[in-house]
Short mmCIF file of C-alpha atoms and ligand atoms in Angstrom, two decimals:
data_model
loop_
_atom_site.label_atom_id
_atom_site.label_comp_id
_atom_site.label_asym_id
_atom_site.label_seq_id
_atom_site.Cartn_x
_atom_site.Cartn_y
_atom_site.Cartn_z
CA MET A 1 123.23 -12.04 -13.52
CA ASP A 2 120.32 -13.21 -11.44
CA HIS A 3 118.24 -14.90 -14.12
CA PHE A 4 120.26 -16.84 -16.67
CA HIS A 5 118.32 -16.86 -19.96
CA VAL A 6 119.48 -19.10 -22.79
CA ALA A 7 117.80 -19.05 -26.20
CA ILE A 8 118.40 -21.63 -28.91
CA ILE A 9 117.75 -21.51 -32.64
CA MET A 10 117.34 -25.24 -33.22
CA ASP A 11 118.51 -25.49 -36.82
CA GLY A 12 119.68 -28.26 -39.13
CA ASN A 13 116.99 -30.94 -38.76
CA GLY A 14 116.38 -31.15 -42.49
CA ARG A 15 120.05 -31.27 -43.50
CA TRP A 16 120.79 -33.86 -40.83
CA ALA A 17 118.07 -36.13 -42.23
CA GLN A 18 118.91 -35.55 -45.88
CA GLY A 19 122.54 -36.33 -45.18
CA ARG A 20 121.37 -39.74 -44.04
CA GLY A 21 119.07 -40.30 -46.98
CA LEU A 22 116.02 -39.78 -44.75
CA PRO A 23 113.02 -37.49 -45.28
CA ARG A 24 113.28 -34.06 -43.60
CA VAL A 25 110.50 -35.05 -41.20
CA ALA A 26 112.77 -37.73 -39.73
CA GLY A 27 115.10 -34.87 -38.81
CA HIS A 28 112.32 -33.07 -36.98
CA ARG A 29 111.49 -36.26 -35.11
CA ALA A 30 115.11 -36.62 -34.02
CA GLY A 31 115.07 -32.92 -33.17
CA ALA A 32 112.31 -33.52 -30.61
CA THR A 33 114.60 -35.97 -28.80
CA ALA A 34 117.30 -33.30 -28.69
CA VAL A 35 114.79 -30.92 -27.09
CA ARG A 36 114.18 -33.48 -24.35
CA ARG A 37 117.94 -33.72 -23.72
CA VAL A 38 118.53 -29.98 -23.38
CA VAL A 39 115.45 -29.43 -21.21
CA GLU A 40 116.78 -32.08 -18.86
CA ALA A 41 120.29 -30.62 -18.80
CA ALA A 42 119.37 -26.94 -18.52
CA PRO A 43 118.44 -26.56 -14.81
CA ASN A 44 121.71 -28.16 -13.68
CA LEU A 45 123.62 -25.51 -15.66
CA GLY A 46 121.97 -22.65 -13.79
CA ILE A 47 119.60 -21.84 -16.65
CA LYS A 48 116.34 -20.32 -15.37
CA THR A 49 114.69 -19.51 -18.69
CA LEU A 50 115.18 -21.50 -21.89
CA THR A 51 113.58 -20.19 -25.07
CA LEU A 52 113.53 -22.58 -28.02
CA TYR A 53 112.78 -21.49 -31.58
CA ALA A 54 110.55 -24.29 -32.84
CA PHE A 55 108.57 -22.70 -35.70
CA SER A 56 108.92 -19.26 -37.23
CA GLU A 57 106.28 -17.20 -38.94
CA ASP A 58 108.31 -17.62 -42.13
CA ASN A 59 108.28 -21.41 -41.75
CA TRP A 60 104.65 -21.38 -42.98
CA SER A 61 106.12 -21.04 -46.47
CA ARG A 62 107.55 -24.56 -46.33
CA PRO A 63 105.79 -27.41 -48.17
CA ALA A 64 102.40 -28.16 -46.59
CA ARG A 65 103.45 -31.73 -45.88
CA GLU A 66 106.40 -30.62 -43.76
CA VAL A 67 104.33 -28.02 -41.90
CA THR A 68 101.61 -30.56 -41.09
CA ALA A 69 104.20 -33.05 -39.86
CA LEU A 70 105.83 -30.39 -37.66
CA MET A 71 102.49 -29.45 -36.09
CA LYS A 72 101.78 -33.12 -35.38
CA LEU A 73 105.21 -33.58 -33.80
CA LEU A 74 104.71 -30.52 -31.61
CA GLY A 75 101.40 -31.95 -30.40
CA ARG A 76 103.01 -35.29 -29.70
CA TYR A 77 105.83 -33.57 -27.79
CA LEU A 78 103.27 -31.89 -25.54
CA VAL A 79 101.35 -35.13 -24.95
CA ASP A 80 104.55 -37.02 -24.13
CA GLU A 81 106.35 -34.35 -22.14
CA THR A 82 103.80 -32.46 -20.04
CA GLY A 83 103.90 -35.12 -17.30
CA ARG A 84 107.69 -35.07 -17.27
CA CYS A 85 107.66 -31.26 -17.11
CA ILE A 86 105.47 -31.34 -13.99
CA LYS A 87 107.73 -33.95 -12.40
CA ASN A 88 110.89 -31.96 -13.19
CA GLY A 89 109.54 -28.54 -12.23
CA VAL A 90 109.44 -27.21 -15.79
CA ARG A 91 106.96 -24.44 -16.52
CA LEU A 92 106.00 -24.57 -20.18
CA GLU A 93 104.83 -21.56 -22.12
CA ALA A 94 104.35 -20.82 -25.81
CA ILE A 95 105.29 -17.48 -27.32
CA GLY A 96 104.17 -16.32 -30.75
CA ARG A 97 100.84 -16.30 -32.53
CA ARG A 98 98.22 -18.91 -31.70
CA ASP A 99 95.40 -18.01 -34.06
CA ARG A 100 96.93 -19.84 -37.03
CA LEU A 101 98.02 -23.00 -35.17
CA PRO A 102 95.78 -26.09 -35.49
CA ALA A 103 93.05 -25.97 -32.81
CA PRO A 104 94.03 -29.31 -31.19
CA LEU A 105 97.60 -28.04 -30.77
CA VAL A 106 96.36 -24.84 -29.10
CA THR A 107 94.27 -26.94 -26.71
CA LEU A 108 97.32 -29.06 -25.83
CA LEU A 109 99.42 -25.93 -25.31
CA GLU A 110 96.84 -24.38 -23.00
CA GLN A 111 96.58 -27.61 -21.02
CA ALA A 112 100.36 -27.87 -20.68
CA GLU A 113 100.61 -24.23 -19.62
CA ARG A 114 97.87 -24.67 -17.03
CA LYS A 115 99.26 -27.90 -15.62
CA THR A 116 102.82 -26.59 -15.32
CA ALA A 117 101.94 -23.03 -14.23
CA ARG A 118 103.31 -23.47 -10.72
CA CYS A 119 106.58 -25.18 -11.73
CA ARG A 120 109.60 -23.08 -10.82
CA ARG A 121 112.82 -24.97 -11.66
CA LEU A 122 112.94 -23.98 -15.32
CA HIS A 123 110.82 -21.69 -17.47
CA LEU A 124 110.65 -23.32 -20.90
CA ARG A 125 109.36 -21.03 -23.64
CA LEU A 126 108.55 -22.55 -27.02
CA ALA A 127 108.50 -20.03 -29.85
CA LEU A 128 105.75 -21.16 -32.25
CA ASP A 129 104.55 -19.18 -35.25
CA TYR A 130 106.97 -16.63 -33.90
CA SER A 131 108.33 -13.45 -35.46
CA SER A 132 110.35 -11.03 -33.36
CA ARG A 133 109.52 -8.07 -35.59
CA ARG A 134 105.82 -8.79 -35.27
CA THR A 135 106.09 -9.25 -31.51
CA ILE A 136 107.91 -5.93 -31.16
CA LEU A 137 105.35 -4.13 -33.30
CA ASP A 138 102.34 -5.70 -31.55
CA THR A 139 103.79 -4.93 -28.12
CA ALA A 140 104.52 -1.32 -29.05
CA LEU A 141 100.98 -0.86 -30.37
CA ARG A 142 99.48 -2.49 -27.28
CA LEU A 143 101.44 -0.33 -24.84
CA GLY A 144 100.76 2.85 -26.80
CA ASN A 145 102.08 6.32 -25.96
CA SER A 146 102.89 5.59 -22.34
CA VAL A 147 105.53 3.02 -23.35
CA THR A 148 108.98 3.24 -21.74
CA GLU A 149 112.05 1.07 -22.27
CA GLU A 150 111.29 -0.64 -18.95
CA THR A 151 107.62 -1.40 -19.60
CA PHE A 152 108.48 -2.51 -23.12
CA SER A 153 111.23 -4.90 -21.96
CA GLU A 154 108.98 -6.17 -19.20
CA ALA A 155 106.21 -6.94 -21.71
CA LEU A 156 108.57 -8.79 -24.07
CA GLY A 157 110.30 -10.95 -21.47
CA PRO A 158 113.80 -11.33 -20.09
CA ASP A 159 116.90 -10.26 -22.02
CA VAL A 160 118.82 -13.15 -23.53
CA ASP A 161 122.22 -13.83 -21.95
CA LEU A 162 123.33 -16.59 -24.29
CA LEU A 163 122.05 -17.29 -27.79
CA ILE A 164 122.99 -20.59 -29.41
CA ARG A 165 122.39 -21.50 -33.05
CA THR A 166 123.17 -24.93 -34.41
CA SER A 167 123.85 -26.06 -38.01
CA GLY A 168 126.60 -23.55 -38.80
CA GLU A 169 124.29 -20.71 -39.83
CA GLN A 170 125.15 -17.39 -38.22
CA ARG A 171 121.99 -15.29 -38.30
CA LEU A 172 119.03 -14.47 -36.06
CA SER A 173 116.23 -15.31 -38.52
CA ASP A 174 113.78 -12.92 -36.78
CA PHE A 175 114.31 -14.37 -33.28
CA LEU A 176 114.32 -12.24 -30.09
CA LEU A 177 115.82 -9.19 -31.81
CA TRP A 178 115.24 -6.76 -28.92
CA GLU A 179 116.02 -9.27 -26.18
CA CYS A 180 119.37 -10.19 -27.77
CA ALA A 181 120.72 -6.62 -27.62
CA TYR A 182 123.66 -7.77 -25.45
CA ALA A 183 123.40 -11.53 -25.83
CA GLU A 184 126.59 -13.54 -26.17
CA MET A 185 126.32 -15.70 -29.27
CA VAL A 186 127.59 -19.21 -29.75
CA PHE A 187 127.37 -20.77 -33.20
CA THR A 188 128.04 -24.46 -33.54
CA PRO A 189 128.31 -26.54 -36.72
CA ARG A 190 126.41 -29.37 -35.00
CA MET A 191 123.03 -30.18 -36.54
CA TRP A 192 120.21 -29.87 -34.00
CA PRO A 193 119.32 -33.61 -33.83
CA THR A 194 122.87 -34.35 -32.63
CA PHE A 195 122.96 -31.60 -29.98
CA THR A 196 123.39 -32.99 -26.46
CA GLY A 197 123.33 -31.80 -22.85
CA GLU A 198 127.13 -31.84 -23.03
CA ASP A 199 127.06 -29.44 -26.00
CA LEU A 200 124.81 -27.14 -23.97
CA ALA A 201 127.24 -27.35 -21.05
CA GLN A 202 130.12 -26.43 -23.38
CA ALA A 203 128.25 -23.41 -24.74
CA VAL A 204 127.51 -22.30 -21.17
CA ASP A 205 131.22 -22.68 -20.30
CA GLU A 206 132.11 -20.58 -23.29
CA PHE A 207 129.59 -17.97 -22.13
CA HIS A 208 131.20 -17.80 -18.68
CA ARG A 209 134.62 -17.20 -20.29
CA ARG A 210 133.33 -14.18 -22.22
CA ASP A 211 133.82 -10.63 -20.96
CA ARG A 212 130.45 -8.90 -21.12
CA ARG A 213 131.10 -5.17 -21.13
CA PHE A 214 127.71 -3.63 -21.95
CA GLY A 215 129.49 -0.66 -23.50
CA ARG A 216 131.81 -0.12 -20.57
CA VAL A 217 135.57 -0.69 -20.44
CA ALA A 218 137.03 -4.05 -19.52
CA CYS A 219 138.24 -3.30 -16.02
CA GLU A 220 138.10 -0.38 -13.57
CA ASP A 221 141.92 -0.10 -13.29
CA ASP A 222 142.33 0.36 -17.03
CA ALA A 223 139.60 2.97 -16.95
CA ARG A 224 141.38 4.94 -14.24
CA ARG A 225 144.76 4.72 -16.00
CA THR A 226 143.46 6.06 -19.29
CA ALA A 227 141.18 8.72 -17.76
C1 LIG B 1 115.08 -26.44 -37.88
O1 LIG B 1 115.60 -27.28 -38.85
C2 LIG B 1 113.64 -26.76 -37.54
C3 LIG B 1 112.68 -25.79 -38.08
C4 LIG B 1 112.96 -24.67 -38.69
C5 LIG B 1 111.28 -26.10 -37.88
P1 LIG B 1 115.36 -26.99 -40.39
O2 LIG B 1 114.12 -27.67 -40.81
O3 LIG B 1 115.44 -25.54 -40.67
O4 LIG B 1 116.62 -27.74 -41.03
P2 LIG B 1 117.52 -27.24 -42.20
O5 LIG B 1 118.02 -25.88 -41.82
O6 LIG B 1 116.67 -27.20 -43.42
O7 LIG B 1 118.62 -28.23 -42.27
C1 LIG B 2 114.89 -20.54 -37.99
O1 LIG B 2 115.42 -21.50 -38.81
C2 LIG B 2 113.59 -20.98 -37.41
C3 LIG B 2 113.68 -22.12 -36.48
C4 LIG B 2 114.75 -22.73 -36.09
C5 LIG B 2 112.41 -22.57 -35.98
P1 LIG B 2 115.21 -21.46 -40.40
O2 LIG B 2 115.91 -22.65 -40.93
O3 LIG B 2 113.78 -21.31 -40.72
O4 LIG B 2 115.96 -20.10 -40.76
P2 LIG B 2 116.66 -19.66 -42.13
O5 LIG B 2 115.63 -19.81 -43.22
O6 LIG B 2 117.82 -20.57 -42.35
O7 LIG B 2 117.10 -18.25 -41.89
MG1 LIG B 3 116.98 -24.28 -41.15
#
């Protein structure tokens, strides 16, 4: 594996806050701090690409107040973190639709992408207004008849090696469906605001203990014996 790609479905902000008698938005605020922690920890764990699910296409159906607060928080994250990204060699990129995001947020995203374009230590991809089904469909339409599995995969981005979802839910919720074809999955009951660099390290350890077979048999000797 020459390009370790970890993707995280950052889930449980709302429940974490409600469990403490706080508004859901307080959970999203705490969630932003957790993002900072994992982005800092990731490069030291050999992670080259980190894709974080921050806002799904289906999340637009949440109450307007929550959506507005999330968009504001995302903007604030970019304002606060772009400098740190440059310093730490983090290349930031957004995936997903941009045409429905608030214009000031798009401007901040473009600035962050431009300023961090040459950073090479970690490729941080933020999935915003993201739907995997839509991305697959749009990519297929764009590539047209000449599409092959290779050009299609290339256009979508790297396959996911390890997918983590917090909050105890065990589903993909329209995230990286094609790219997760052979992803190892780690589900943790931890709510996203409490997720730490140590939790990420544990998930990565778990990943390294797994036997990825990609449809083959476990070991060559066994294969020969049963042939
Ligand atoms: C994840 O936490 C953040 C987003 C989806 C934006 P949730 O807001 O989904 O938190 P729960 O799942 O309701 O607890
Ligand atoms: C998935 O979480 C989207 C993000 C983490 C951004 P949701 O909380 O929206 O997913 P469901 O509704 O539980 O499937
Ligand atoms: Mg959720």
